[in-house]
PDB file of C-alpha atoms in Angstrom:
ATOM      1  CA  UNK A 179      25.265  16.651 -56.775  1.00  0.00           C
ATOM      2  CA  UNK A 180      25.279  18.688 -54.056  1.00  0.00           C
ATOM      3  CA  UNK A 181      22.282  20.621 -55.628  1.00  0.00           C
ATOM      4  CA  UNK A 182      20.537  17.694 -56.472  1.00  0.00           C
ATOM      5  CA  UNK A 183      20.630  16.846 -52.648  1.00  0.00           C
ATOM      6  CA  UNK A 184      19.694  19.904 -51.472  1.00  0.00           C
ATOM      7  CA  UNK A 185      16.353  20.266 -53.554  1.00  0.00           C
ATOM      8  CA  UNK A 186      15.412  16.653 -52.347  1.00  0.00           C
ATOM      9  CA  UNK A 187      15.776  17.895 -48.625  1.00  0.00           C
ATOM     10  CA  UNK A 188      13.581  20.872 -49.062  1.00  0.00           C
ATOM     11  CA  UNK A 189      11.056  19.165 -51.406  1.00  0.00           C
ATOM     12  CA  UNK A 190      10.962  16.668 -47.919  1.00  0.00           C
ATOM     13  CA  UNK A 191      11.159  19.591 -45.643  1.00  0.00           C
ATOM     14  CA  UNK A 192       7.952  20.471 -47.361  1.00  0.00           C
ATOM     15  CA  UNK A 193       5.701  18.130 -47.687  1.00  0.00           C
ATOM     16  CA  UNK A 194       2.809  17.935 -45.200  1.00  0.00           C
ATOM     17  CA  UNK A 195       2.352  15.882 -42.176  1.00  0.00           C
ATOM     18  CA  UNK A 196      -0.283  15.026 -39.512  1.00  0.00           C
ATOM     19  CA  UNK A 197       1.370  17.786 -37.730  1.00  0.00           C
ATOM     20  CA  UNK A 198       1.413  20.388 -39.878  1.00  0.00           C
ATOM     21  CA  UNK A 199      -2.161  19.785 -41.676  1.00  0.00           C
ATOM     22  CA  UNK A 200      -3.938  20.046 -38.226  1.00  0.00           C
ATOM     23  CA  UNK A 201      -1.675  22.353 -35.833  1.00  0.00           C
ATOM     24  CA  UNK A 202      -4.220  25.190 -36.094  1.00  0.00           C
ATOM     25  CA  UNK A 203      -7.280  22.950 -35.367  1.00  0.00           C
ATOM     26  CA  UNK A 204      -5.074  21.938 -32.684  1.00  0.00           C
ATOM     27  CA  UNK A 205      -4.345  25.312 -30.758  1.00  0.00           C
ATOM     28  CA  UNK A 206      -7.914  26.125 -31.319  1.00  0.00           C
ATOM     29  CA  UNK A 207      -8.777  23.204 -29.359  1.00  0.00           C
ATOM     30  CA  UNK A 208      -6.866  23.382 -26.622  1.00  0.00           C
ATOM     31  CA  UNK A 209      -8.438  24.331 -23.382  1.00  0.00           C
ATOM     32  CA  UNK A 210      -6.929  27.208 -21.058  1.00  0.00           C
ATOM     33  CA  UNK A 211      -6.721  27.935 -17.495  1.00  0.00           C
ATOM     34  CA  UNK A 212      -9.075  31.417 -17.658  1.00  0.00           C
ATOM     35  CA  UNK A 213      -8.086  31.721 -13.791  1.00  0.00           C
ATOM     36  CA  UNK A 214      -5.883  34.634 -13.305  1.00  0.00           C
ATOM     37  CA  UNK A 215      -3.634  31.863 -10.783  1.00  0.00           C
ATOM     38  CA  UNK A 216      -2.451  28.998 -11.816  1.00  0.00           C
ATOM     39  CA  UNK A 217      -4.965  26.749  -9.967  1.00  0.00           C
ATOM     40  CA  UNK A 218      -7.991  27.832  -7.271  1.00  0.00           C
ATOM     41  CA  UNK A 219      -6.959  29.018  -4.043  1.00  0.00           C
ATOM     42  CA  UNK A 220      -6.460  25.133  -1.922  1.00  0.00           C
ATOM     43  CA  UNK A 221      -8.751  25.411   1.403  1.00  0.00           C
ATOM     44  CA  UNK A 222      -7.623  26.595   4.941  1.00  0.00           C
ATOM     45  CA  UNK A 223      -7.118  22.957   6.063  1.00  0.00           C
ATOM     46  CA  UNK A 224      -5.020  20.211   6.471  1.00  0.00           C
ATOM     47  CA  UNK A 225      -6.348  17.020   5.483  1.00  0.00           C
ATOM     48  CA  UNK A 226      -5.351  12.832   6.613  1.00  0.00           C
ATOM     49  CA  UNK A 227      -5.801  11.356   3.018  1.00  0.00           C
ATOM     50  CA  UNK A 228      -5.316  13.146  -0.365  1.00  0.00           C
ATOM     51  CA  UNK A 229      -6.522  11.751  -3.263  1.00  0.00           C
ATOM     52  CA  UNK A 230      -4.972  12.942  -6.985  1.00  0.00           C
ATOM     53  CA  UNK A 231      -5.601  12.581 -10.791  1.00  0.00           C
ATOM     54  CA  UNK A 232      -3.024  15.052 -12.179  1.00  0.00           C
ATOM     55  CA  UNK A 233      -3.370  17.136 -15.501  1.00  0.00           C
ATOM     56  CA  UNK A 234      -0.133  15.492 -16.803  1.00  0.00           C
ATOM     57  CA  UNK A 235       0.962  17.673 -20.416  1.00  0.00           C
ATOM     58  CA  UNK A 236       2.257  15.663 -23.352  1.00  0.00           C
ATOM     59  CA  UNK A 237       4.450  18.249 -24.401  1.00  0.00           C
ATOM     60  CA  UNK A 238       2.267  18.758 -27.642  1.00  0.00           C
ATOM     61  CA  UNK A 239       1.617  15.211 -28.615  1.00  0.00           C
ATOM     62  CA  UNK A 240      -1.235  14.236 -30.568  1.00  0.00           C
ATOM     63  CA  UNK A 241      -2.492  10.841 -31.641  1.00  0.00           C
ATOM     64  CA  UNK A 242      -3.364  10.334 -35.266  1.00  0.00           C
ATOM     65  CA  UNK A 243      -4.502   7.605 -37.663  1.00  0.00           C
ATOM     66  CA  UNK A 244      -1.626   5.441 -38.864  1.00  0.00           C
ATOM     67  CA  UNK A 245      -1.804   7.616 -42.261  1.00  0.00           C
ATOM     68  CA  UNK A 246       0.343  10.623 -40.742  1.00  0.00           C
ATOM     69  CA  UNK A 247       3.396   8.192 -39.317  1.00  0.00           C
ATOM     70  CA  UNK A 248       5.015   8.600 -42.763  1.00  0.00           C
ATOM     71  CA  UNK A 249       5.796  11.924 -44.779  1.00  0.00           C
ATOM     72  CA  UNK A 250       5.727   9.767 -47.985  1.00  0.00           C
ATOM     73  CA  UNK A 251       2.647   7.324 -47.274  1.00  0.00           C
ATOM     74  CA  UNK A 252       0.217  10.152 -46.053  1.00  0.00           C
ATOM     75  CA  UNK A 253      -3.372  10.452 -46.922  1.00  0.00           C
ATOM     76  CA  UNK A 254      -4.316  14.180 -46.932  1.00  0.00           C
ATOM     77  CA  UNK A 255      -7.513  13.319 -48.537  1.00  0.00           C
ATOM     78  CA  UNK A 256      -8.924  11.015 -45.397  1.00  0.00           C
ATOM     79  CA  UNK A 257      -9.852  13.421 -41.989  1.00  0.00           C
ATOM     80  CA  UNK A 258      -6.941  12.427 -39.709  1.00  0.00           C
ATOM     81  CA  UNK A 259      -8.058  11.417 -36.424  1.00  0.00           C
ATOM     82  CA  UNK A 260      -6.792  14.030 -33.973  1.00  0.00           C
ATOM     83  CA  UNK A 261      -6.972  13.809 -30.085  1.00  0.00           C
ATOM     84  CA  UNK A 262      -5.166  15.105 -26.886  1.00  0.00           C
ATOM     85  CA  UNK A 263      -5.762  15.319 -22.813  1.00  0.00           C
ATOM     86  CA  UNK A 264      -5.085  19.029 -23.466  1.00  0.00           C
ATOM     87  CA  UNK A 265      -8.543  19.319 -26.087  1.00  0.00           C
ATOM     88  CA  UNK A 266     -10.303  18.130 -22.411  1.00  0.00           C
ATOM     89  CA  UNK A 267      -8.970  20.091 -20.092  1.00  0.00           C
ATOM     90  CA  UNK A 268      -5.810  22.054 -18.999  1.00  0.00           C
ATOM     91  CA  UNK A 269      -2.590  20.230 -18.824  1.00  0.00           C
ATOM     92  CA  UNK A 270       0.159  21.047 -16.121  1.00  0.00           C
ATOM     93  CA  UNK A 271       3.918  20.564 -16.797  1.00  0.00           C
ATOM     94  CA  UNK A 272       5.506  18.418 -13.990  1.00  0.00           C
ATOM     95  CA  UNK A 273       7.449  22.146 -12.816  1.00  0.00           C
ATOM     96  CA  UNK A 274       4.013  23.687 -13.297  1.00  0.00           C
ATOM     97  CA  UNK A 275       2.687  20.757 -10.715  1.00  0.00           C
ATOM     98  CA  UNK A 276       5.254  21.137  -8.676  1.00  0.00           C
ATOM     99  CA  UNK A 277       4.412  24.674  -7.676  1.00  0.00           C
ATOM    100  CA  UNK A 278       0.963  23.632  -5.971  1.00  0.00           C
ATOM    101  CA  UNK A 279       2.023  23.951  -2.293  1.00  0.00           C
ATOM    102  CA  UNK A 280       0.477  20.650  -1.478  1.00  0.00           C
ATOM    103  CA  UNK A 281       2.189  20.127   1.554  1.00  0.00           C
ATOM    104  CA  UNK A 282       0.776  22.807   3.111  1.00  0.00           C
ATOM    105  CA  UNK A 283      -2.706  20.987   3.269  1.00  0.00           C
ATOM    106  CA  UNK A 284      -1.201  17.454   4.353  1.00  0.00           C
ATOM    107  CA  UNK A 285      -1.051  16.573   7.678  1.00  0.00           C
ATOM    108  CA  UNK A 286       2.001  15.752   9.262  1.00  0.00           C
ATOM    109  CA  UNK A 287       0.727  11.939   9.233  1.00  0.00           C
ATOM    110  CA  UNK A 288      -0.831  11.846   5.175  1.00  0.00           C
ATOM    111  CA  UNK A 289      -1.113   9.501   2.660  1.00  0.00           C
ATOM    112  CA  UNK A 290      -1.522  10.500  -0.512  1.00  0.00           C
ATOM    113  CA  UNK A 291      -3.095   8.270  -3.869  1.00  0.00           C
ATOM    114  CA  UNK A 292      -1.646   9.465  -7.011  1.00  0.00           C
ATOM    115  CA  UNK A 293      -2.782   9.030 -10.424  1.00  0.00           C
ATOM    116  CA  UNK A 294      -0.243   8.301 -13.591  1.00  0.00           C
ATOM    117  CA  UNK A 295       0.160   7.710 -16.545  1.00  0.00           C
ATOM    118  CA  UNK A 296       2.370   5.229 -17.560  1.00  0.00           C
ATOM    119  CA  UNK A 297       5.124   7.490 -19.588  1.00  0.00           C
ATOM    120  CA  UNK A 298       4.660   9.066 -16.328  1.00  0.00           C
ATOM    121  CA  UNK A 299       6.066   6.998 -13.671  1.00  0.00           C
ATOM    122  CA  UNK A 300       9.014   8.974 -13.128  1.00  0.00           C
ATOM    123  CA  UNK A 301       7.139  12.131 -13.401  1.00  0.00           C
ATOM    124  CA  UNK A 302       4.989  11.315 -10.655  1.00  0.00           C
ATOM    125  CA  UNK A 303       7.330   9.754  -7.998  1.00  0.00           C
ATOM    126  CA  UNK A 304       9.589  13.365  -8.286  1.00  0.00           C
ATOM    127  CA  UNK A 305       6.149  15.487  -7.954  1.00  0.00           C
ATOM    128  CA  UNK A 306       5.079  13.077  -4.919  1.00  0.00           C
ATOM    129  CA  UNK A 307       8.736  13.926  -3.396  1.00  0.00           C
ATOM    130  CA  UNK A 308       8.055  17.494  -4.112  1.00  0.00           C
ATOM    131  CA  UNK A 309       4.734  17.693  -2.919  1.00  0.00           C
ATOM    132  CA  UNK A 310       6.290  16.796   0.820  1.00  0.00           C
ATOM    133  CA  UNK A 311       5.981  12.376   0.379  1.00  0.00           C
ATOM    134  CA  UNK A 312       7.973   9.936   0.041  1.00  0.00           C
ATOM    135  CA  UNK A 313       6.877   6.664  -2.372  1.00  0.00           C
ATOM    136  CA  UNK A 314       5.760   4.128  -1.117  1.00  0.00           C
ATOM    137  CA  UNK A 315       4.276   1.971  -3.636  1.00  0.00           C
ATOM    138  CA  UNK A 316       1.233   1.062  -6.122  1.00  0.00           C
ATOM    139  CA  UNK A 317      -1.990   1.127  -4.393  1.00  0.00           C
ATOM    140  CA  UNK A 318      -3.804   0.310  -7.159  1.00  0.00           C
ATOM    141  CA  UNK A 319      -3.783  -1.281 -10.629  1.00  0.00           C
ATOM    142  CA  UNK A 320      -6.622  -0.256 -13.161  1.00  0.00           C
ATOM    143  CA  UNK A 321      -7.692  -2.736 -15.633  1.00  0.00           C
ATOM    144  CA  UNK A 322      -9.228  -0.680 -18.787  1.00  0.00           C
ATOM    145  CA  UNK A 323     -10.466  -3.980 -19.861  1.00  0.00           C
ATOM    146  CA  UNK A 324      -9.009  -1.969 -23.279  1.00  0.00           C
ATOM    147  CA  UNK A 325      -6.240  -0.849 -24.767  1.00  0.00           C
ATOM    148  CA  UNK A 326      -4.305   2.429 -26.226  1.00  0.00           C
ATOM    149  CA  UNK A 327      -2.031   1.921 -28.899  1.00  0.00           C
ATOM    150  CA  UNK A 328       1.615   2.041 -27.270  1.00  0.00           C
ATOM    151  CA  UNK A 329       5.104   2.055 -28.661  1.00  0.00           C
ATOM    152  CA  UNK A 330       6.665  -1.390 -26.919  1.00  0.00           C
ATOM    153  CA  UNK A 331       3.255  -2.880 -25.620  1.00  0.00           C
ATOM    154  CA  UNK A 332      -0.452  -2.374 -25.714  1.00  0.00           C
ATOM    155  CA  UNK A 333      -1.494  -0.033 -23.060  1.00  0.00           C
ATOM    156  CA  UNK A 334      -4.090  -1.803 -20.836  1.00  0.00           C
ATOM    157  CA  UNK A 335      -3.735  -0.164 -17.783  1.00  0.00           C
ATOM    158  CA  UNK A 336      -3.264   2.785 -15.068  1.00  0.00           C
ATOM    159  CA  UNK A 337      -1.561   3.152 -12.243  1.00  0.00           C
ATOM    160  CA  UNK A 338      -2.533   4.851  -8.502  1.00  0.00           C
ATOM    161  CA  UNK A 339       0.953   5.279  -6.518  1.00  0.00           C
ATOM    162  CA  UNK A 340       0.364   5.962  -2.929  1.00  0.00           C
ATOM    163  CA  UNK A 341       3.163   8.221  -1.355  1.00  0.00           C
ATOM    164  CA  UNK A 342       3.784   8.525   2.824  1.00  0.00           C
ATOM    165  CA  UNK A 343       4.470  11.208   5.035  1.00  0.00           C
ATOM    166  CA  UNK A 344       4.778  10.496   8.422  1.00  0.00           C
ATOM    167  CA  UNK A 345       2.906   7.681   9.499  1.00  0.00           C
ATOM    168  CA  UNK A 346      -0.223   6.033   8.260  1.00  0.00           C
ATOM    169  CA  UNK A 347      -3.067   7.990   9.691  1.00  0.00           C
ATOM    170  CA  UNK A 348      -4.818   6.044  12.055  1.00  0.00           C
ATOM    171  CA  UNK A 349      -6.925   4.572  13.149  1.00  0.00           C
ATOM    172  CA  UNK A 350      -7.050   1.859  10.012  1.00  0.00           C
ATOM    173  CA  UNK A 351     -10.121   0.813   8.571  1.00  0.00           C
ATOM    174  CA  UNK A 352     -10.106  -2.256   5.722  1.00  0.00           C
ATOM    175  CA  UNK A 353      -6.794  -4.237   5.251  1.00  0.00           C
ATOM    176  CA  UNK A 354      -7.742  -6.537   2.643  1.00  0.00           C
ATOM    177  CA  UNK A 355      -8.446  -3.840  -0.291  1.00  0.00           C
ATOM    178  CA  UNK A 356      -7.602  -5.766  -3.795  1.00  0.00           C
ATOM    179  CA  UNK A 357      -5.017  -3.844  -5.748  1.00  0.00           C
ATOM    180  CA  UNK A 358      -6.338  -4.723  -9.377  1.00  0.00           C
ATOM    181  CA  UNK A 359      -9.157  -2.974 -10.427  1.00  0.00           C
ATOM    182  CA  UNK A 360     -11.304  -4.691 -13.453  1.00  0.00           C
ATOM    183  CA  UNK A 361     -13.617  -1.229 -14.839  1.00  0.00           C
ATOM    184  CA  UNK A 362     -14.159  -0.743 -18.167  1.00  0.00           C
ATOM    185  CA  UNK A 363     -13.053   2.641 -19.704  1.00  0.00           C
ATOM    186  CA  UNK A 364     -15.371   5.173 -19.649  1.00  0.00           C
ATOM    187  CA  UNK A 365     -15.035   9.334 -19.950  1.00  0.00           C
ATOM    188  CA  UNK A 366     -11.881  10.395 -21.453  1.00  0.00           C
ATOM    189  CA  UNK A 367      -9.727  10.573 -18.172  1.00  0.00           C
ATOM    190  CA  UNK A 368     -12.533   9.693 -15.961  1.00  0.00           C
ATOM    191  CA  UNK A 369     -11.369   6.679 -13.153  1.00  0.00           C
ATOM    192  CA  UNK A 370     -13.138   4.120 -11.959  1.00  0.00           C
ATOM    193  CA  UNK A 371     -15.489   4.649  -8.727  1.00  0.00           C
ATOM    194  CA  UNK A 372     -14.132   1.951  -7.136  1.00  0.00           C
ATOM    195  CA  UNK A 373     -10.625   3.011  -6.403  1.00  0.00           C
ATOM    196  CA  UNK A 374     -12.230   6.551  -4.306  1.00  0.00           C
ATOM    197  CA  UNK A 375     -15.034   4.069  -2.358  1.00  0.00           C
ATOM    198  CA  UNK A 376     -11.633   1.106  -1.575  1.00  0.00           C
ATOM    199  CA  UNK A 377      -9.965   4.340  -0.011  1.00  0.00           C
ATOM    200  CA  UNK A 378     -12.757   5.267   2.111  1.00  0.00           C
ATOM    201  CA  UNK A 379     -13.222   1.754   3.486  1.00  0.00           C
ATOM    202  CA  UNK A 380      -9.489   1.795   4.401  1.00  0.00           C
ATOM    203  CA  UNK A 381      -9.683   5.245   5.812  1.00  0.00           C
ATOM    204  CA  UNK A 382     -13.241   5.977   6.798  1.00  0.00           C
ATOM    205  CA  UNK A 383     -12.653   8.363   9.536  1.00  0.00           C
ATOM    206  CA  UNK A 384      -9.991  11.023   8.584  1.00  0.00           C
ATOM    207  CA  UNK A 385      -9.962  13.958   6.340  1.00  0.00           C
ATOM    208  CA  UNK A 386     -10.569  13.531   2.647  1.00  0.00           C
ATOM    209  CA  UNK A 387      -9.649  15.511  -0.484  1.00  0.00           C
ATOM    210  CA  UNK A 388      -9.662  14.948  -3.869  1.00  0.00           C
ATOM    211  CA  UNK A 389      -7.516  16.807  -5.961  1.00  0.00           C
ATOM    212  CA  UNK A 390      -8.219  18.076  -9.551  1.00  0.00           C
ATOM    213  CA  UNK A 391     -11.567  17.147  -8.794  1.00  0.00           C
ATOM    214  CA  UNK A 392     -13.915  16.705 -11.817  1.00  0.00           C
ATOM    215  CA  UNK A 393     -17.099  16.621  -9.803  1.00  0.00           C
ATOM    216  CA  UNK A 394     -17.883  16.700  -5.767  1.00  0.00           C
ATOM    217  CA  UNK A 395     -17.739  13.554  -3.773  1.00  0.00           C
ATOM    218  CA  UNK A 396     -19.999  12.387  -0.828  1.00  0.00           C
ATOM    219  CA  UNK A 397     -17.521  12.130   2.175  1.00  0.00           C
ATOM    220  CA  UNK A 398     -14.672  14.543   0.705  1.00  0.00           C
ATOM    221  CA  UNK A 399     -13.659  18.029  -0.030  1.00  0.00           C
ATOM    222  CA  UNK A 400     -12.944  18.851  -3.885  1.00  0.00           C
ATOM    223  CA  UNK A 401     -10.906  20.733  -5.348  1.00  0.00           C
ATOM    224  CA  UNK A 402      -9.886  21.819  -9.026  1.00  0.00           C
ATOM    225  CA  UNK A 403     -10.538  23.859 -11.813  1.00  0.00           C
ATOM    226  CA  UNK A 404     -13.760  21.598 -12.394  1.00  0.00           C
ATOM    227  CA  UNK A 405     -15.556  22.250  -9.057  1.00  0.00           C
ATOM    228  CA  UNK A 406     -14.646  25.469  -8.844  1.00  0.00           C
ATOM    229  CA  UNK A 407     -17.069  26.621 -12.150  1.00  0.00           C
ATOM    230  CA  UNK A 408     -19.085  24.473 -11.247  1.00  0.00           C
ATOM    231  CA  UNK A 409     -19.072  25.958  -7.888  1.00  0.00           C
ATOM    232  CA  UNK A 410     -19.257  29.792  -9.642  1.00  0.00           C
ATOM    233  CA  UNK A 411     -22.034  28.287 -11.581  1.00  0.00           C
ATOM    234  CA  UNK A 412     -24.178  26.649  -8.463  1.00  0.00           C
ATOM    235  CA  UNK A 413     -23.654  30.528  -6.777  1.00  0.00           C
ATOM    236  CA  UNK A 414     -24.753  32.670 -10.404  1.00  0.00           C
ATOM    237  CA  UNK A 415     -27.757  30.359 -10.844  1.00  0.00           C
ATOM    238  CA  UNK A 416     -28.681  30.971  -7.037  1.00  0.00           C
ATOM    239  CA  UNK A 417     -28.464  34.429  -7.395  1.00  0.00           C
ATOM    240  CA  UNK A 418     -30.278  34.449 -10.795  1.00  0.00           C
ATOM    241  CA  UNK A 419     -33.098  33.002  -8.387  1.00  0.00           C
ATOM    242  CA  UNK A 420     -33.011  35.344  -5.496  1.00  0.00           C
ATOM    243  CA  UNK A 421     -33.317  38.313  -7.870  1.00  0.00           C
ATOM    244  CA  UNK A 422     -36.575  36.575  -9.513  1.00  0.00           C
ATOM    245  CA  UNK A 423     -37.908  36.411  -5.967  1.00  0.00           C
ATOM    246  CA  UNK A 424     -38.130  40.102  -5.394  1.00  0.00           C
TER     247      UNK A 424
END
């Protein structure tokens, strides 16, 4: 019996999951950090508002069809559907995050807007305490006008926290900012433009940055693996041009 039992483990042991068909596709997908630091240099400055969309890491997890949930219902014939924030950019465990001496850019009166997922929450609030801030509460709700598959409920939206330190910078602009946000989903990770421009009408005369930037933004300073190629890039394609010249 105990034979018997033993085969049936390893013949399950071996059969082939999501997992194991497409874990090579996977690491060659994954984007790195070619920086020889963990993240750009952050700017000689201290800023009034700081604005963040963490690279949060799903500690390898990958979303499939419904084919790969069981080892004994699989379809190896159909392509699985394979997909994770790490194929779009480089993720950041929270300890990782942690490291990013953000404090040393906030002024001693900041507020800082923080992006998270929702298997995230706790994540977040102990990297806002980390980071120098203490939570406060959730700025902003985003509507997806979608949904992501979830385990308990549909996924339909995201959350912005906004942590303190000190006091609110002053002085105030807008106090009657909505806290839902109705956008539909665009760009993998990619938030809606109405959360950064509500921000700016509540604070339009202090010191802006956004963190893990994507792109530049009228009115702030950027920072992030994204605008920093893109920054390398602006500078090579400039000098590209000067050497044309002569």
């Amino acid at each position: 019996m105990k034979s018997i039992k033993l085969q049936t483990e390893v013949s399950l042991s071996n059969r082939q999951t999501g997992y194991s068909v497409y874990n090579e596709e996977a690491k060659k997908r994954i984007r790195q950090n070619t920086l020889p630091s963990l993240y750009p240099d952050l700017p000689d400055k201290k800023f009034d508002i700081i604005y963040a969309d963490p690279p949060w890491h799903y500690n390898g997890k990958l979303q499939f069809d419904k084919t790969s949930k069981s080892k004994e219902e699989i379809d190896l014939s159909r392509k699985i559907f394979i997909s994770t924030a790490a194929f779009k950019y480089p993720t950041l465990k929270k300890d990782e995050l942690m490291k990013i001496p953000i404090n040393e850019i906030s002024k001693d009166d900041c507020l800082l807007f923080m992006w998270t997922t929702n298997p995230h929450l706790t994540q977040a609030i102990e990297l806002g305490k980390a980071w120098g801030f203490e939570y406060k509460t959730v700025a902003f709700v985003w509507d997806k006008m979608n949904h992501n598959p979830g385990q308990y409920t549909l996924s339909n939206c995201e959350l912005c926290l906004v942590f303190k330190r000190g006091r609110i910078p002053r002085p105030r602009g807008a106090r009657n900012v909505q806290q839902l946000v109705r956008s539909p989903r665009k760009k993998h990770s990619e938030k809606p433009i109405e959360v950064i421009q509500a921000i700016e009408k509540m604070f339009p005369g202090q010191e802006r940055i956004e963190l893990f930037a994507r792109r530049k933004a009228n009115g702030w300073a950027s920072w992030g693996l994204d605008v920093s190629a893109e920054t390398k890039n602006v500078e090579t394609n400039n000098l590209f041009l000067s050497q044309k010249m002569f």
